Coordinates of C-alpha atoms and ligand atoms in Angstrom, one line a residue:
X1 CA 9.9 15.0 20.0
X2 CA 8.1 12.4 18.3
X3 CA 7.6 12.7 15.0
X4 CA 3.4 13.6 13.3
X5 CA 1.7 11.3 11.2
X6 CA -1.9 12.2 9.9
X7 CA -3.8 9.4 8.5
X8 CA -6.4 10.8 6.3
X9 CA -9.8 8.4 6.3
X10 CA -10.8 6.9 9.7
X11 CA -12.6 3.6 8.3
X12 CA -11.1 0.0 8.7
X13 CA -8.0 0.7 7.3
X14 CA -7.3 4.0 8.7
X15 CA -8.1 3.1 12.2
X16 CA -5.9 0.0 12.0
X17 CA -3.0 1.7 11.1
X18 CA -4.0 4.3 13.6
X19 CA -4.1 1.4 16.3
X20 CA -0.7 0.1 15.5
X21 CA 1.3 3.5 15.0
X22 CA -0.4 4.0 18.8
X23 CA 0.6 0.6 20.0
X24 CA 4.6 0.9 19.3
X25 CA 4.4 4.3 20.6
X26 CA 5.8 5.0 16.7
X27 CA 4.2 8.6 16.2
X28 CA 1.9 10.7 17.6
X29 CA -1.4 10.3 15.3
X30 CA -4.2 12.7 14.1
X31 CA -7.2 11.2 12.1
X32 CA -8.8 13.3 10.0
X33 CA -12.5 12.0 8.3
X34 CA -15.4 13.8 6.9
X35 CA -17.5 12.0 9.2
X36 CA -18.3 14.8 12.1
X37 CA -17.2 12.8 15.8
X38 CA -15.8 9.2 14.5
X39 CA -12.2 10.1 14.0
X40 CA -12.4 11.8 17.8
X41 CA -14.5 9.0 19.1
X42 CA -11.6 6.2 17.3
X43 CA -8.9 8.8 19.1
X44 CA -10.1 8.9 22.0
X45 CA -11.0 5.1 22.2
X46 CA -7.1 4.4 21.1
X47 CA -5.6 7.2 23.5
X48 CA -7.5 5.0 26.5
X49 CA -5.6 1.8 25.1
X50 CA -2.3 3.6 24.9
X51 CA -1.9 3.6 29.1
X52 CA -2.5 -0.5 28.6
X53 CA 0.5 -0.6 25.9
X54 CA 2.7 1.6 28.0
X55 CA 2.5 3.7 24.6
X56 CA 2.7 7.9 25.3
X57 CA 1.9 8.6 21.8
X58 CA -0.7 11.2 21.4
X59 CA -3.8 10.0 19.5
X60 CA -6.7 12.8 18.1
X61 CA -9.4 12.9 16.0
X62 CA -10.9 15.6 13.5
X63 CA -12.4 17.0 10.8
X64 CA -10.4 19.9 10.1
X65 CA -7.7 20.2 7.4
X66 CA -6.0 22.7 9.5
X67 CA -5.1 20.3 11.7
X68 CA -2.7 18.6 9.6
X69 CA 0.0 20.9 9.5
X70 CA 3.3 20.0 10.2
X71 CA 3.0 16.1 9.7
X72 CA 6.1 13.8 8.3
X73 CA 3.8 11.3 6.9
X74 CA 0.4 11.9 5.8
X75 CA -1.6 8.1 5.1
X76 CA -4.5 8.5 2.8
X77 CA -7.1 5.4 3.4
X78 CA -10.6 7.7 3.2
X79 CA -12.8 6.2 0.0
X80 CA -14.8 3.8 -0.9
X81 CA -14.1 0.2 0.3
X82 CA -14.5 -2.7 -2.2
X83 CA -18.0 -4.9 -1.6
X84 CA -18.5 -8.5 -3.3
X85 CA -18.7 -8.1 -7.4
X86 CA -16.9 -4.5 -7.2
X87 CA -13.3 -5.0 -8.5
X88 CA -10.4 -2.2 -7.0
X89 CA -11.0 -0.5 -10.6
X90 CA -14.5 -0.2 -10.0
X91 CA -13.8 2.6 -7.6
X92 CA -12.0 4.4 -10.3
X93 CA -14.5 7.6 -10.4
X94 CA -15.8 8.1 -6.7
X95 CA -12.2 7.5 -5.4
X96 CA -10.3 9.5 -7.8
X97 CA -12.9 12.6 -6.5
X98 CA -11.9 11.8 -3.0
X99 CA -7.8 11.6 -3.2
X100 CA -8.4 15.1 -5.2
X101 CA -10.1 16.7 -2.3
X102 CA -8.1 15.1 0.5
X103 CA -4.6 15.6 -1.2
X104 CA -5.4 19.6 -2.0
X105 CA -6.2 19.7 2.1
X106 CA -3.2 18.8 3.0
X107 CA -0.5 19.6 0.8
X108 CA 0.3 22.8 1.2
X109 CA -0.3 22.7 5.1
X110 CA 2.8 19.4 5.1
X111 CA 4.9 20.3 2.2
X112 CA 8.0 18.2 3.7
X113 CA 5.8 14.9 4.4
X114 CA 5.6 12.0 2.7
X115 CA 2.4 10.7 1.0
X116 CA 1.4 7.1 1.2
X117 CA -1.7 6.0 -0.9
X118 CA -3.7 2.7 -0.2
X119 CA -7.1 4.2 -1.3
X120 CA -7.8 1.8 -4.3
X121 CA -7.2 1.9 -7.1
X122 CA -4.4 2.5 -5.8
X123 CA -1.3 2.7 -8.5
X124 CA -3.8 5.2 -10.3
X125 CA -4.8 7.0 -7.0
X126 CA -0.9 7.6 -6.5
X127 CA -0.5 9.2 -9.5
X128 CA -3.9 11.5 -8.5
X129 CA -2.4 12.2 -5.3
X130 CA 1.3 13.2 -7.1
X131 CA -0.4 15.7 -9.6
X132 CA -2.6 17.5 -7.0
X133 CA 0.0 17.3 -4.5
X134 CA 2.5 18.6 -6.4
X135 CA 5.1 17.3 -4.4
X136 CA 8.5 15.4 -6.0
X137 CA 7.5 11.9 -6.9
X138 CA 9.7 10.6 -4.7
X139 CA 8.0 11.7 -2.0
X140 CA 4.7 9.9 -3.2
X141 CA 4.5 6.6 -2.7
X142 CA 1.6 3.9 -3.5
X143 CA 0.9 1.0 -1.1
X144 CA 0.3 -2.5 -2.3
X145 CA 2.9 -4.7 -3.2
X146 CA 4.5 -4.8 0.0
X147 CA 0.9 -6.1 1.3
X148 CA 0.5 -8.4 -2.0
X149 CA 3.9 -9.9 -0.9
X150 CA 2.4 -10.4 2.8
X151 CA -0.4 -12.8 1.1
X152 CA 2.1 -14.5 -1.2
X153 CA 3.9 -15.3 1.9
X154 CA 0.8 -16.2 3.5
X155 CA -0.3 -19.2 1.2
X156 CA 3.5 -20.3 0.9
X157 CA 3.4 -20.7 4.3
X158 CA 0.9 -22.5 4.6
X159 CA 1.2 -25.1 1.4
X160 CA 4.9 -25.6 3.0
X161 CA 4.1 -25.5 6.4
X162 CA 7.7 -23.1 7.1
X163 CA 7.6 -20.2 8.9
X164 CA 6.1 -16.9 6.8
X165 CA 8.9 -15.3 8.6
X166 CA 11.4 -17.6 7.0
X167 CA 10.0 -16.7 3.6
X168 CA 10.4 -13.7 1.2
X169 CA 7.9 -12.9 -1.3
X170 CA 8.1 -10.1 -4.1
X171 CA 5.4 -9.0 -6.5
X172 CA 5.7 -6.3 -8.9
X173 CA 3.1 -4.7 -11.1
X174 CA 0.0 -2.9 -10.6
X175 CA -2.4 -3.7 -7.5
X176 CA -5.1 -5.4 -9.3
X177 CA -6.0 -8.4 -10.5
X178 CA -3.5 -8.6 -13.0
X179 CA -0.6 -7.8 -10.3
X180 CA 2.7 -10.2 -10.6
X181 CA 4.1 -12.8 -8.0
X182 CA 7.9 -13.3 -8.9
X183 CA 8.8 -16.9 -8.0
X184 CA 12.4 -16.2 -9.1
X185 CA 12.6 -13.3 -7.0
X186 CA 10.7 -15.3 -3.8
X187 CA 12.9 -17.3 -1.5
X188 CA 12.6 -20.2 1.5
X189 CA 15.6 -18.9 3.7
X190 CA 17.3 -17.8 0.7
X191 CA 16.3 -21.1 -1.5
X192 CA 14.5 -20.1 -4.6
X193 CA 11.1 -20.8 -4.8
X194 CA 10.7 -23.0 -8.1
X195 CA 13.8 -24.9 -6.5
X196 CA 11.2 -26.6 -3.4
X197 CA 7.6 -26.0 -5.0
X198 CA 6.1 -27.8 -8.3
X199 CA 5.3 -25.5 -10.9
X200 CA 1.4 -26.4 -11.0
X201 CA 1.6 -25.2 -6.7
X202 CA 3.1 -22.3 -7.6
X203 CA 1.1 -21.3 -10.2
X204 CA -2.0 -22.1 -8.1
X205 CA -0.8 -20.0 -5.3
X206 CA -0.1 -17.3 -7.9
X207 CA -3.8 -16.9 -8.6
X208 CA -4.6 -17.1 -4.9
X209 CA -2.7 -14.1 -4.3
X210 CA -3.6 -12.6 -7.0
X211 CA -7.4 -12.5 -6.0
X212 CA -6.4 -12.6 -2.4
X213 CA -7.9 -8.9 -1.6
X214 CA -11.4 -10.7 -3.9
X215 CA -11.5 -13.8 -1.1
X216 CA -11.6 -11.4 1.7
X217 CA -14.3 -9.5 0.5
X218 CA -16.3 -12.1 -0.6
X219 CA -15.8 -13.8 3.1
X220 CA -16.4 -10.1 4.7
X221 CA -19.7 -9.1 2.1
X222 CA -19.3 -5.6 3.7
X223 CA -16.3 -4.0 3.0
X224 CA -13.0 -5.3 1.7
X225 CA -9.5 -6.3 4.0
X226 CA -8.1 -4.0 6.6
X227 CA -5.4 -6.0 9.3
X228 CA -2.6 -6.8 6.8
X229 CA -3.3 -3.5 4.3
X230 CA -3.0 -1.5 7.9
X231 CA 0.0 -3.6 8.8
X232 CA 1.8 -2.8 5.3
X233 CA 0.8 0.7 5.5
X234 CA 2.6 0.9 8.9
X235 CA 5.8 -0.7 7.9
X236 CA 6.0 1.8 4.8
X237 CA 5.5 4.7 7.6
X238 CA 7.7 3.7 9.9
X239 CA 10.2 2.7 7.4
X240 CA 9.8 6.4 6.4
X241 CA 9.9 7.9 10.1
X242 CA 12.5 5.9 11.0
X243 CA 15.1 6.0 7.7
X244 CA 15.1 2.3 7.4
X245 CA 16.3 2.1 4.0
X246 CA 13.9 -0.8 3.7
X247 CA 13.5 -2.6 0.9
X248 CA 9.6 -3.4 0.0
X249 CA 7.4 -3.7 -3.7
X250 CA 5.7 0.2 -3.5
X251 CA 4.0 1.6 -6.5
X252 CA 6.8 4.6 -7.2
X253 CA 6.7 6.7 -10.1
X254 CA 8.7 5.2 -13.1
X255 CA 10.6 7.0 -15.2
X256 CA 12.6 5.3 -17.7
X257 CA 13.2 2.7 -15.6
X258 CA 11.6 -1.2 -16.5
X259 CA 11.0 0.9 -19.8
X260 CA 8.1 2.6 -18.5
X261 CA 7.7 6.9 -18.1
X262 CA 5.4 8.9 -16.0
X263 CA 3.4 6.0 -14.6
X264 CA 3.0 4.8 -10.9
X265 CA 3.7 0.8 -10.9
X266 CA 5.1 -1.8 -8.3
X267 CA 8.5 -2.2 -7.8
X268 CA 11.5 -2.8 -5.6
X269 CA 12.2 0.2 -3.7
X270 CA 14.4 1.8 -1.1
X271 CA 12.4 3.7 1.5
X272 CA 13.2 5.7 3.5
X273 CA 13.3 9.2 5.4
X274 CA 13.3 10.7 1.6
X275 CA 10.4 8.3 0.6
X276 CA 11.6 5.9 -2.6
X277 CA 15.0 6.5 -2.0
X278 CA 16.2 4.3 -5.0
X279 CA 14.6 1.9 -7.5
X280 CA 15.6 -1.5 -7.9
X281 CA 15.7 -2.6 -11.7
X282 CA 15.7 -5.8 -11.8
X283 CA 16.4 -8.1 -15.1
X284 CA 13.2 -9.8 -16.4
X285 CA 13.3 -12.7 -18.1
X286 CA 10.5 -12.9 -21.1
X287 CA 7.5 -13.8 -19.2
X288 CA 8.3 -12.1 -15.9
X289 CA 8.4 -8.7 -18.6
X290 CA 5.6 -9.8 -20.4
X291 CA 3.0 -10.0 -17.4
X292 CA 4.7 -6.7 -15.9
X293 CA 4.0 -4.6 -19.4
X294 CA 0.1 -6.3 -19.5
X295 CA 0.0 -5.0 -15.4
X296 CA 1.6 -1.8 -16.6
X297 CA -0.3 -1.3 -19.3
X298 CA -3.9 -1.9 -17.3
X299 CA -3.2 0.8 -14.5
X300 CA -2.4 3.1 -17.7
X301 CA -6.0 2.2 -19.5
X302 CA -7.7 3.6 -15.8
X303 CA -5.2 6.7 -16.2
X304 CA -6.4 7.3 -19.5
X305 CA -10.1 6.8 -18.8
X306 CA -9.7 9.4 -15.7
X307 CA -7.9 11.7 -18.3
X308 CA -4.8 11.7 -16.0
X309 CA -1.4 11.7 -18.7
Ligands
LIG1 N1 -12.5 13.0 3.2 C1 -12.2 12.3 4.3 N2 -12.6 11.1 4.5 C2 -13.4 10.5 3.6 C3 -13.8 11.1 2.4 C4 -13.3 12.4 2.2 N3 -13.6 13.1 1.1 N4 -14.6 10.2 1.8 C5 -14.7 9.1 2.5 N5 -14.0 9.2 3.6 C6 -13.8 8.3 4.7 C7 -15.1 7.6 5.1 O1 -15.9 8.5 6.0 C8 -14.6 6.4 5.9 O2 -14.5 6.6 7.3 O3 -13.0 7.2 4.3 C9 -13.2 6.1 5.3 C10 -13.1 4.8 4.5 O4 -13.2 3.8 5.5 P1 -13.9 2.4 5.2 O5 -15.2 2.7 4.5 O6 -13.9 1.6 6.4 O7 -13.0 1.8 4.1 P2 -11.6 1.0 4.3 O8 -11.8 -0.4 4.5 O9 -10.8 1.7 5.4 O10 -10.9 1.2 2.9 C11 -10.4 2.5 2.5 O11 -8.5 1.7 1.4 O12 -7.8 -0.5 1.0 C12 -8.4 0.6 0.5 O13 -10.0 -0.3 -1.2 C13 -9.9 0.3 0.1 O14 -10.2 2.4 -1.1 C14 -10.4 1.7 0.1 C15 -9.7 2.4 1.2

């Protein structure tokens, strides 16, 4: 039987993931949305695309908690999208109010799924969603580096004109502005990265990816990205659904490990059927641990300002 994956929100990102779960036939899919009709309507839309992808996953639509029971994964994209001039942080309040209401729905109704978080801000969101939930913090995982990574890849792509899928990217740290692109830890076909790439181009494609979710908005006006934050989300679920034992930057909940307790941060991770299955410590060298503690320390100011430790 295939597996249940709920994705909580309906919007851009929801529906993306949605679409591509549906497309690979990966899951059957419920979307759940306060908005009374839309999640059915996207269902129904995507179940009349899944004859065309030779997909029989089962696609529906509600606005029912009750609905959710059962699922392995539960996705939780429903907030408030980013518009030109908000930053992810902005969101801190309204957000924090939403992954407090969704995350008591469906807890208790799934108590052996696994919760991935892209509402932003996201590394603080995870940390909402583990309290409420009050699930293991294994099995609550936070998505953004892994799609971070995607847009490092992106512009070294395109500066070096190699294949993205020839290049591996990693960036650690919170999922905000002040987020941290490892050169030493990013690789052309195994070649480091400062080994083929001047300093001054690195650096510059540094600050592109780290305003990278900023450019989109600013080109959309309306909302903020949704194709590659959908395409990260789904490789974390099926990574998950499938025990892939994948290795991708999540935000996990640290404790002890980089030197940092009780706080949700991008790292290296293992997922898989267990959720972060393992994290990778990797050894910093002084300014690789200096920009992870000021990312660190950022997502903790918005925990402390939501009263959250
Ligand atoms: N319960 C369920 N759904 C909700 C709730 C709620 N309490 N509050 C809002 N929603 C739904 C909205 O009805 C909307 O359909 O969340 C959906 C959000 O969709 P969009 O506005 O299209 O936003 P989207 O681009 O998908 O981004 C969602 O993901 O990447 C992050 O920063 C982004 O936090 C934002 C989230």
């Amino acid at each position: 039987m295939r597996k249940k994956v709920t994705v909580i929100g309906a919007g851009n990102v929801g529906a993306s993931t949605a679409q591509l779960i549906a497309h690979e036939g990966l899951a059957d899919v419920l979307l759940f949305d306060i908005s009374e009709g839309m999640p059915q309507g996207k269902a129904l839309d995507l179940s009349e695309a899944c004859p065309l992808w030779n997909s029989s996953a089962s696609i529906t639509g509600t606005n029912t908690y009750a609905d959710t029971s059962g699922s392995a994964v539960i996705a939780i994209t429903a907030g408030f999208p980013r518009k030109p001039g908000t930053s992810r942080d902005d969101l801190l309040h309204a957000n924090a109010g939403v992954i407090r209401d969704t995350v008591s729905g469906v807890s208790a109704l799934s108590p052996d799924s696994i919760l991935i978080i892209v509402t932003n801000p996201m590394d603080v969101m995870a940390q909402v969603a583990w309290k409420v939930s009050g699930f293991a913090p294994h099995k609550v995982i936070g998505m953004g580096g892994i799609l971070d990574s995607s847009r490092f890849r992106t512009f070294i792509s395109l500066e070096t004109k190699i294949s993205p899928s020839d290049i591996e990217a990693l960036v650690m740290g919170g999922h905000g502005d002040l987020m941290v692109p490892m050169p030493r830890f990013t690789t052309v076909k195994g070649i480091p990265l400062p080994d083929i790439m001047s300093k001054d181009k690195i650096d510059r494609l540094i600050e592109r990816t780290r305003h990278g979710g900023a450019e989109i908005v600013n080109l959309l006006k309306t909302g903020s990205a949704y194709y590659a934050p959908a395409a990260a989300t789904y490789h974390m679920i099926k990574a998950v659904l499938l025990d892939e034992k994948r290795v991708f930057p999540c935000a996990a909940y640290l404790d002890g490990q980089y030197g940092v307790r009780g706080t949700y941060v991008g790292v290296p991770v293992v997922l898989g059927e267990n959720g972060v299955e393992r994290i990778i410590e990797l050894d910093l060298n002084e300014d690789e641990e200096r920009d992870f503690r000021k990312s660190v320390s950022s997502v903790q100011n918005l925990l402390g300002i939501i009263e959250f430790n």
